[in-house]
mmCIF file of C-alpha atoms in Angstrom:
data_model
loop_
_atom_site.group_PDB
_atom_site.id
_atom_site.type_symbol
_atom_site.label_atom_id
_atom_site.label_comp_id
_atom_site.label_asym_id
_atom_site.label_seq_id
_atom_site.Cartn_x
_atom_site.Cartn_y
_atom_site.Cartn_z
ATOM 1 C CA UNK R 1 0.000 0.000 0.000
ATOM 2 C CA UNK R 2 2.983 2.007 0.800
ATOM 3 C CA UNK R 3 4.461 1.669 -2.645
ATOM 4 C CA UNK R 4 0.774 2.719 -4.283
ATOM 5 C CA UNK R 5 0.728 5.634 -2.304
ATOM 6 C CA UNK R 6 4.596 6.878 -3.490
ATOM 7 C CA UNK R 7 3.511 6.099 -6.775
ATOM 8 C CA UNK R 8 0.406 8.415 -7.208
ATOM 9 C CA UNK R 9 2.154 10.789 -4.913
ATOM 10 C CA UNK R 10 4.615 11.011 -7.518
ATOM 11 C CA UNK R 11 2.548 10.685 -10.428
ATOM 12 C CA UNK R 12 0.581 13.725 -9.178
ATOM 13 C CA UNK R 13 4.081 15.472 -8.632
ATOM 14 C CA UNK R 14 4.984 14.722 -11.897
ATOM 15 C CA UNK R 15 1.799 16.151 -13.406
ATOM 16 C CA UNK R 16 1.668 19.491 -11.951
ATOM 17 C CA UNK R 17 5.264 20.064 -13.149
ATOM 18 C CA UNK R 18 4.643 19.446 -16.456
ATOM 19 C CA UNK R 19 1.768 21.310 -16.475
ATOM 20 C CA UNK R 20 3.108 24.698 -15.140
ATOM 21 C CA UNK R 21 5.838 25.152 -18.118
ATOM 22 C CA UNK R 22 5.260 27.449 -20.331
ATOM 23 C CA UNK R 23 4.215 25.755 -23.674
ATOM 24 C CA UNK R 24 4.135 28.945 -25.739
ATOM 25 C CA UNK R 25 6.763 28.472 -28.652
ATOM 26 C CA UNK R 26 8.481 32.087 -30.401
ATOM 27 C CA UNK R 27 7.902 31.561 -33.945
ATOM 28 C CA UNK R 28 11.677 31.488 -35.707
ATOM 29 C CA UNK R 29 13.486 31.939 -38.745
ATOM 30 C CA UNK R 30 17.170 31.230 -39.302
ATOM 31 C CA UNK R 31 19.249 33.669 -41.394
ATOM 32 C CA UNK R 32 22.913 32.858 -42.072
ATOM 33 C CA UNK R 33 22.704 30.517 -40.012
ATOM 34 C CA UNK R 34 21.651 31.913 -36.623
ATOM 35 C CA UNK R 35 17.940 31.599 -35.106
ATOM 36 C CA UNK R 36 15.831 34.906 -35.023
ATOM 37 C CA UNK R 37 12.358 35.570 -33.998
ATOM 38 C CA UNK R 38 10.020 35.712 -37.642
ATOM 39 C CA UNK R 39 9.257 39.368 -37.180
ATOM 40 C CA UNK R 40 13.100 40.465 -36.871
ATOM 41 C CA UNK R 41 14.246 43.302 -38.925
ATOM 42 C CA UNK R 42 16.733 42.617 -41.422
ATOM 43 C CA UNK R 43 19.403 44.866 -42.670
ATOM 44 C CA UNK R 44 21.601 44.429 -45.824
ATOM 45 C CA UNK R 45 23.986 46.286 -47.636
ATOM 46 C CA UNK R 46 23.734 47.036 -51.360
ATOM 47 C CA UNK R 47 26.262 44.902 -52.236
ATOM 48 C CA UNK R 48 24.620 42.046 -49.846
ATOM 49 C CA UNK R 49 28.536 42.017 -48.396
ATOM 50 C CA UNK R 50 26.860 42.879 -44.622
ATOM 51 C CA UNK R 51 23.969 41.758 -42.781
ATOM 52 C CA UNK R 52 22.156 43.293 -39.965
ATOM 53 C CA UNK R 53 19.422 41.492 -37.789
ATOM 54 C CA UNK R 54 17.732 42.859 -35.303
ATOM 55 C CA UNK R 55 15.297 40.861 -32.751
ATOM 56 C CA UNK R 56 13.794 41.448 -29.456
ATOM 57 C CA UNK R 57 16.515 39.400 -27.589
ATOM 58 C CA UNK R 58 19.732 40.104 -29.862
ATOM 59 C CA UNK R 59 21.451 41.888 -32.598
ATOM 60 C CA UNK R 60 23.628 40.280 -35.018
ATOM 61 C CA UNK R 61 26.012 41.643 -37.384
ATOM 62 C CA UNK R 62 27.801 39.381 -40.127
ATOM 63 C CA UNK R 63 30.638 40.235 -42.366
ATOM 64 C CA UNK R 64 30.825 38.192 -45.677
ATOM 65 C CA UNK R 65 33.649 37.868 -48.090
ATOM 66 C CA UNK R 66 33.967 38.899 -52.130
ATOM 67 C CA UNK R 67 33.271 35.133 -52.627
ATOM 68 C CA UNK R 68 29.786 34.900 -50.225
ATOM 69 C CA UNK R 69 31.628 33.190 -47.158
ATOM 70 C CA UNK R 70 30.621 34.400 -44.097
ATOM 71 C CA UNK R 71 34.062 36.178 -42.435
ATOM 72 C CA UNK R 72 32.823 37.616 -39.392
ATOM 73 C CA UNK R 73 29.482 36.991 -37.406
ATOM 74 C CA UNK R 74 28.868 39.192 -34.070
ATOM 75 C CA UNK R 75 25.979 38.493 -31.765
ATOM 76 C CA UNK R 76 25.362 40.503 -29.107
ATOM 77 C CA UNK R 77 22.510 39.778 -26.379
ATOM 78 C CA UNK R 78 20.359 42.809 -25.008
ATOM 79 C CA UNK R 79 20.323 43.352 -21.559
ATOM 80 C CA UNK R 80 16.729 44.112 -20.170
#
């Protein structure tokens, strides 16, 4: 009876964690290869040589090279 009682005592514990996380999934996008939210802005130079992206958790800057290779990719996080 013991070992019925742990059970559904855990079972039950179980349950209520699960059902507290948050379930609500950001909708995302990935743009030279790094993950941004779908309504980010994007930036790019004439020349498509630089990229800007802008979401509301980071900004990223990437570099490419004459032949399309990406040379230099900065992320920074925003504090809030």
């Amino acid at each position: 009876m013991k070992k019925f009682k742990f059970i559904m005592l855990a079972f039950t514990f179980s349950l209520a964690l699960v059902s507290c996380r948050d379930t609500k999934e950001k909708e995302t996008k990935e743009v030279e290869g790094v993950e941004v939210e779908q309504n980010a802005k994007i930036e790019t130079s004439s020349d498509g040589q630089k990229i800007e992206i802008e979401d509301s958790e980071k900004e990223v800057k990437i570099k490419k090279d004459e032949n399309g290779n990406i040379e230099k990719k900065k992320i920074e996080y925003k504090d809030e």
